[in-house]
Amino acid sequence: PNFIRAEDKATKAIQKHSMEIGNEERNPQTDEAFLLLGKARYFDQRYVPAIEAFNYILQKYSESDKLNEATIWREKTNIRLENEELALKNLRRLLKYENLKDQEYADARAMMAQAYINLKAPDTAIQQLKIASVYTKKNSEKGRYYFIIGQLYNQLGFKDSANLAFDKIIDLQRSTPRVYWVNAHLQKIQNIEITDKNKEELLEYLTWLEINRENRPFLDKIFRQIAVYHNTLEQDSLSLAYYNRSLRAANQSPQLFALNYEDLAEHYFDDNVYKTAGAYYDSVLPNLPENTKKYRTIKKKLDNLEDVITYESTVQYADSVITVYKMPMEGRKVYFQAYIDQLKAKADELAAEEESRLNAGFAVFGESKGGKENKGKFYFYNITSLGYGKSDFKNKWGNRILEDNWRWSTKNTSQGLDVTAIGTDAQNDDQAEIPEDLKYSLDYYLDKVPTDVAIIDSLDRERNFANYQLGLIYKEKFKENMLATAKLERVLESSPEERLVLPSKYNLFKIYEEEGSPLAMDMKENIIRNHPSSRYAEILLNPQAVLEASEDSPEARYARLYQLFEAQEFLRVITGSEESINMFPGDPVVPKFEMLKATAIGRLQGYKEFKEALNYVALNYPNQPEGKKAQQMVAEQLPKLEPNSFTSENDKASGGNWKVVFPFKRSNDAAAMRLQKRLEASIKDLNYSNKISKDIYNLEDEFVVVHGFKTKDFALGYVELLKNNKDYRIANENFVILSINYKTIQIHKNIKDYRQQNLTPKP
């Protein structure tokens, strides 16, 4: 609809025919133009100008027959502006004092219902809609009102009442729009619980809707409902087939795409096919409005699923390798030979299919004139036409992938995805490329099996850690206690590292306790008996005491260590972090301690040690926020910090910012503190804007630094003033340095190189 054009037409009519005399409109016919103007603005979502147009009718046309309609449209606009209380007040006054036609009465009641829906009063809205459905003369509106009534009853949990409303729509037959009729059937089916007694009847009902020719525009919704039906009965293959048909039949409905993709994602997640589930969750997001709760929920699931995919892949790979490693040589040969035979059979099958496809239908064509001219190669006319066709297509369209909607310039629109295709792609991604000449070689596969026990031990540790992380993810993020239990129990059965034993037991205890399992008491006794001095045992024995001593919790310890970090107590931060890591093995806060420790190491020991510590965090916690941040820093920030050369004092790119540095031994910290106070007093006396700081350099040295000199001469002049002025007499050892070079010596701890290069007198 072209609302701008409608507004222009109404405006021209008003400009040409409107006659306002004595604050009253004298041309009674222009009220329709103002009504059209208001409606055009309303549908163009310019609500305040729309209200102005409706108010003009109410104020200037005292005898108009459009006053009631204008009032209803004005309140409709007020509801859009979230002025529901005002709209209800004006509509009540309209119903009380004005003589309304039946249709106007129905419209007013419908608008009141919308206001009550917005005010979260569905029961009152239902009553208003029932009145509106009685008075309206339009069957299309009757169907719409009944459908909303049914939805509201569903929202309130009254499914029988909802089905009565949907039955009224069905009884209207073709006198109401087909979209309401079809959706009424589908909503009614959704409200019926599937049992052994009615499942055949429901399937016949759905099949009848599917084969009805008049329902073809709505097959996407019908197919989805059939898919849900089969999914409820755990008929997975039929369910997937109908979800796929729904996606292919969808009429560019983002909401339907999102629902189908989400159901498919949940199905594959429950089947532990995580890559496919992730692909479908990824397809849900473009079909949801951003900045909505649903979008954020799906996005969070997708992010969590990426961690699941990574850890499950680790477990699967480690399981496969360890299983084959434990086989005797004869067992390995049998195992790999069976795999090779499977590959050969599949290759033979594909070759036979290809040969059959090529031969079918071409024998007759090969005897024709065109076939002989092309030497058995098929094309519509001949080889010349083939070359021209290829060239013309490439010039016009460029290089295009053979796929649906290949002509589209972008692929941003919602599209149906083939369920089978995604599953196949996910499986193919797991298979490494094998050279063609080695694909059927038994020795090739046997040589791939590791023989070093250290490699197997490493894989075993990786598998245990991955299973532990999966247990936590399933428990905390997906609330899948059964999956979490299986993973954590497997950790304990696999002779894990000591750091994983206690956290696994405690998390299992919490799951057993939540599920009301008698195993909870056994696990509690196990922890108390075998780990009596642990924090977990203390929690189980006396939870209240632990709560009262919350200052010793991991979070409280981290907060205290972070305060020490800000105070440049880097050695205490490193030792405290190490102590906390050992005290709370497996706790979610451990990666935070590791990252804080790495940062403190960098500040105290320099670039090389910082790089090593960051890599440790990145490798050991790859799917934790701290691990991901460490990976990002290694990739992006460390290369920028790596250069350790010094900038020339004459380099214009240096920025011209200078510092005065007074070096001290950390054992002489009291003298450094006294100097800092004297320098702060001098800056205040001289009315300078420079800043003073005390910076740790390494375990033995620290600096008192005066920042913010624009030139070297200015910095040297300040040093000279401190030395000669009788109020200060500060003659401590010092040197002047460019800010960029000061940053370099702090990062790389190479002050000796700087002194040798810049401060040593030249002969």
XYZ file of C-alpha atoms in Angstrom, residues 32-378:
347
model
C -13.693 12.212 4.675
C -10.451 13.720 3.386
C -9.271 14.390 6.941
C -10.274 10.842 7.943
C -8.271 9.453 5.012
C -5.347 11.686 5.996
C -5.382 10.346 9.564
C -5.621 6.721 8.438
C -2.747 7.139 5.966
C -0.558 8.621 8.697
C -1.595 5.858 11.112
C -0.644 3.072 8.723
C 2.607 4.909 7.961
C 3.307 4.722 11.734
C 3.265 8.505 12.226
C 0.842 8.461 15.106
C 1.034 12.011 16.476
C 0.243 13.628 13.075
C -2.560 11.056 12.709
C -4.116 12.199 15.996
C -3.974 15.799 14.744
C -6.035 14.833 11.686
C -8.649 12.951 13.754
C -8.856 15.785 16.296
C -9.502 18.275 13.479
C -12.654 16.344 12.534
C -13.834 16.196 16.149
C -13.252 19.931 16.684
C -14.357 21.422 13.365
C -17.173 19.130 12.144
C -19.872 19.260 14.790
C -22.521 17.844 12.410
C -20.383 15.228 10.640
C -21.454 11.587 10.384
C -17.792 10.604 10.774
C -17.403 11.789 14.375
C -17.770 8.340 15.955
C -15.426 6.729 13.444
C -12.872 9.512 13.973
C -13.085 9.020 17.750
C -12.507 5.268 17.428
C -9.512 5.826 15.136
C -8.084 8.434 17.486
C -8.244 6.007 20.416
C -6.773 3.300 18.220
C -3.844 5.665 17.659
C -3.612 6.446 21.385
C -3.280 2.719 22.056
C -0.373 2.612 19.597
C 1.207 5.436 21.606
C 0.730 3.324 24.780
C -1.912 5.716 26.147
C -4.270 2.834 26.983
C -5.895 4.461 30.019
C -6.753 7.606 28.036
C -8.122 5.504 25.169
C -10.344 3.477 27.529
C -11.646 6.654 29.175
C -12.598 8.224 25.825
C -14.133 4.995 24.479
C -16.277 4.562 27.616
C -17.537 8.121 27.172
C -18.286 7.385 23.509
C -20.299 4.268 24.405
C -22.187 6.113 27.135
C -23.171 9.347 25.394
C -23.199 8.697 21.666
C -25.674 6.842 19.489
C -23.534 4.279 17.674
C -24.250 2.024 14.741
C -23.702 -1.699 15.307
C -20.428 -1.709 13.372
C -19.145 1.356 15.228
C -20.125 -0.283 18.525
C -18.220 -3.430 17.540
C -15.152 -1.402 16.528
C -15.179 0.498 19.828
C -15.414 -2.734 21.838
C -12.586 -4.265 19.799
C -10.363 -1.269 20.526
C -11.149 -1.564 24.231
C -10.150 -5.235 24.022
C -6.797 -4.264 22.498
C -6.211 -1.775 25.306
C -6.949 -4.445 27.929
C -4.600 -6.887 26.181
C -1.841 -4.279 26.363
C -2.639 -3.760 30.055
C -2.241 -7.526 30.701
C -5.950 -8.045 31.446
C -6.840 -10.895 29.047
C -10.037 -11.916 30.859
C -11.544 -8.432 30.410
C -10.326 -8.338 26.812
C -12.181 -11.608 26.110
C -15.476 -10.089 27.262
C -14.994 -7.047 25.023
C -14.165 -9.242 22.014
C -17.225 -11.403 22.579
C -19.404 -8.292 22.449
C -17.591 -7.055 19.340
C -18.067 -10.417 17.581
C -21.832 -10.224 18.177
C -22.288 -6.687 16.811
C -19.936 -6.731 13.835
C -21.528 -7.426 10.458
C -18.260 -8.498 8.819
C -17.547 -12.220 8.931
C -13.852 -11.510 8.388
C -13.847 -9.584 11.662
C -15.879 -12.292 13.397
C -13.232 -14.844 12.448
C -10.445 -12.569 13.660
C -12.166 -11.813 16.977
C -12.921 -15.496 17.644
C -9.308 -16.385 16.871
C -7.971 -13.792 19.324
C -10.456 -15.045 21.933
C -9.097 -18.556 21.433
C -5.517 -17.356 21.793
C -6.362 -15.498 25.009
C -8.076 -18.567 26.466
C -4.966 -20.589 25.593
C -2.862 -17.968 27.355
C -5.038 -18.385 30.453
C -4.817 -22.186 30.215
C -8.497 -22.798 29.350
C -8.042 -25.085 26.361
C -11.663 -26.255 26.191
C -12.924 -22.675 26.015
C -10.273 -21.905 23.401
C -11.436 -24.833 21.268
C -15.024 -23.564 21.448
C -13.829 -20.247 20.007
C -11.901 -22.043 17.258
C -14.993 -24.152 16.471
C -16.942 -20.952 15.831
C -14.356 -19.953 13.219
C -14.574 -23.393 11.606
C -18.374 -23.077 11.467
C -18.031 -19.852 9.461
C -16.574 -21.942 6.608
C -15.748 -19.824 3.552
C -17.409 -16.679 4.865
C -14.260 -15.878 6.872
C -10.723 -15.558 5.463
C -9.080 -18.938 4.923
C -6.102 -18.006 7.074
C -8.312 -17.887 10.205
C -10.090 -21.111 9.240
C -6.871 -23.104 8.732
C -5.165 -21.720 11.830
C -8.269 -22.461 13.897
C -7.976 -26.135 12.924
C -4.257 -26.158 13.749
C -4.720 -24.400 17.089
C -7.464 -26.844 17.987
C -5.156 -29.777 17.201
C -2.421 -28.237 19.361
C -4.834 -28.151 22.299
C -5.589 -31.873 22.037
C -3.311 -34.197 23.988
C -2.109 -37.061 21.803
C -2.977 -40.488 23.256
C -3.040 -44.040 21.928
C -6.804 -43.730 21.493
C -6.853 -40.550 19.405
C -3.520 -40.577 17.561
C -4.945 -42.238 14.432
C -7.871 -39.836 14.380
C -5.549 -36.823 14.709
C -3.345 -38.085 11.881
C -6.399 -38.443 9.632
C -7.465 -34.922 10.635
C -4.039 -33.502 9.682
C -3.911 -35.508 6.450
C -7.341 -34.159 5.488
C -6.051 -30.607 5.988
C -2.941 -31.413 3.944
C -4.746 -32.808 0.879
C -7.375 -30.049 0.753
C -6.502 -28.011 -2.344
C -7.802 -24.796 -0.794
C -5.194 -25.084 1.958
C -2.187 -25.003 -0.364
C -1.136 -21.449 0.639
C -0.946 -22.682 4.240
C 0.895 -25.967 3.738
C 3.923 -24.602 5.606
C 1.878 -24.369 8.819
C 0.127 -27.698 8.195
C 3.413 -29.499 7.546
C 4.833 -28.022 10.739
C 1.883 -29.298 12.764
C 2.284 -32.769 11.234
C 5.995 -32.619 12.130
C 5.132 -31.706 15.727
C 2.650 -34.604 15.808
C 5.297 -37.130 14.717
C 7.879 -35.546 17.021
C 5.531 -36.006 19.984
C 5.207 -39.694 19.092
C 9.032 -39.901 18.730
C 8.754 -40.812 15.050
C 11.960 -39.013 14.184
C 12.292 -39.770 10.479
C 8.736 -38.638 9.672
C 9.136 -35.620 11.919
C 12.329 -34.503 10.162
C 10.763 -35.050 6.741
C 7.792 -32.819 7.552
C 9.933 -30.133 9.171
C 11.922 -30.069 5.954
C 8.726 -29.848 3.871
C 7.501 -27.006 6.063
C 10.752 -25.113 5.521
C 10.530 -25.589 1.767
C 6.871 -24.556 1.643
C 7.245 -21.536 3.942
C 6.022 -18.289 2.416
C 8.919 -16.166 3.673
C 7.583 -16.277 7.242
C 10.482 -15.539 9.628
C 8.448 -16.654 12.634
C 7.718 -20.059 11.096
C 11.327 -20.482 9.999
C 12.493 -19.691 13.533
C 10.091 -22.219 15.099
C 11.078 -24.995 12.685
C 14.799 -24.355 12.993
C 14.583 -24.277 16.781
C 12.689 -27.588 16.924
C 15.252 -29.177 14.609
C 18.092 -27.799 16.718
C 16.530 -29.250 19.874
C 16.076 -32.617 18.145
C 19.705 -32.855 17.080
C 20.925 -31.582 20.437
C 18.976 -34.334 22.213
C 20.568 -36.842 19.822
C 24.038 -35.426 20.655
C 24.591 -34.297 17.052
C 25.965 -30.969 18.201
C 27.367 -29.589 14.953
C 24.020 -30.012 13.216
C 22.218 -28.534 16.223
C 24.561 -25.550 16.105
C 23.867 -25.064 12.386
C 20.132 -24.911 13.051
C 20.468 -22.580 16.042
C 22.572 -20.358 13.789
C 19.692 -20.359 11.280
C 17.204 -19.331 13.970
C 18.909 -16.001 14.720
C 18.373 -14.213 11.347
C 14.655 -14.967 11.655
C 14.247 -13.358 15.086
C 14.093 -9.638 15.889
C 17.273 -8.503 17.600
C 17.155 -7.052 21.116
C 14.441 -9.521 22.133
C 14.578 -12.028 24.972
C 14.148 -14.923 22.546
C 17.065 -13.730 20.401
C 19.342 -13.425 23.428
C 18.312 -16.876 24.674
C 19.072 -18.555 21.337
C 22.337 -16.602 20.997
C 23.417 -17.783 24.443
C 22.515 -21.385 23.549
C 24.540 -21.124 20.362
C 27.556 -19.733 22.227
C 27.327 -22.516 24.800
C 26.919 -25.072 22.033
C 30.213 -23.996 20.485
C 31.926 -25.067 23.704
C 29.981 -28.344 23.687
C 31.013 -29.038 20.078
C 34.674 -28.416 20.920
C 34.705 -30.630 24.012
C 32.592 -33.409 22.452
C 34.959 -33.492 19.475
C 37.878 -33.843 21.899
C 36.145 -36.710 23.713
C 35.171 -38.459 20.490
C 38.673 -38.214 19.039
C 40.355 -39.366 22.254
C 37.915 -42.265 22.655
C 38.553 -43.435 19.102
C 42.332 -43.293 19.381
C 42.487 -44.911 22.818
C 40.065 -47.668 21.782
C 42.158 -48.560 18.730
C 45.386 -48.287 20.767
C 44.116 -50.870 23.250
C 43.280 -53.362 20.480
C 45.753 -56.158 19.711
C 47.393 -55.915 16.291
C 45.046 -58.504 14.778
C 42.067 -56.582 16.121
C 43.350 -53.364 14.557
C 43.772 -55.071 11.199
C 40.221 -56.432 11.302
C 38.869 -53.033 12.368
C 40.603 -51.031 9.637
C 39.983 -53.663 6.947
C 36.254 -53.478 7.698
C 36.451 -49.697 7.310
C 38.328 -50.018 3.989
C 35.752 -52.537 2.711
C 33.022 -50.090 3.638
C 34.751 -47.307 1.684
C 35.162 -49.553 -1.350
C 31.520 -50.643 -1.274
C 30.388 -47.049 -1.080
C 32.670 -46.038 -3.952
C 31.390 -48.925 -6.110
C 27.809 -47.961 -5.355
C 28.408 -44.340 -6.342
C 30.191 -45.403 -9.537
C 27.307 -47.687 -10.496
C 24.777 -44.934 -9.893
C 26.790 -42.485 -11.975
C 27.142 -44.948 -14.853
C 23.435 -45.729 -14.755
C 22.568 -42.037 -14.766
C 24.838 -41.324 -17.719
C 23.572 -44.242 -19.775
C 19.879 -43.760 -19.070
C 18.125 -41.834 -21.832
C 21.246 -41.100 -23.887
C 21.344 -44.212 -26.063
C 18.612 -42.983 -28.394
C 20.010 -39.453 -28.433
C 23.447 -40.771 -29.415
C 22.000 -42.133 -32.665
C 20.403 -38.791 -33.594
C 22.022 -36.169 -35.804
C 22.809 -33.890 -32.879
C 24.179 -36.801 -30.886
C 26.521 -37.933 -33.643
C 27.722 -34.375 -34.227
C 28.596 -34.026 -30.556
C 30.159 -37.506 -30.386
C 27.723 -38.709 -27.740
C 28.082 -35.644 -25.476
C 24.721 -34.192 -24.603
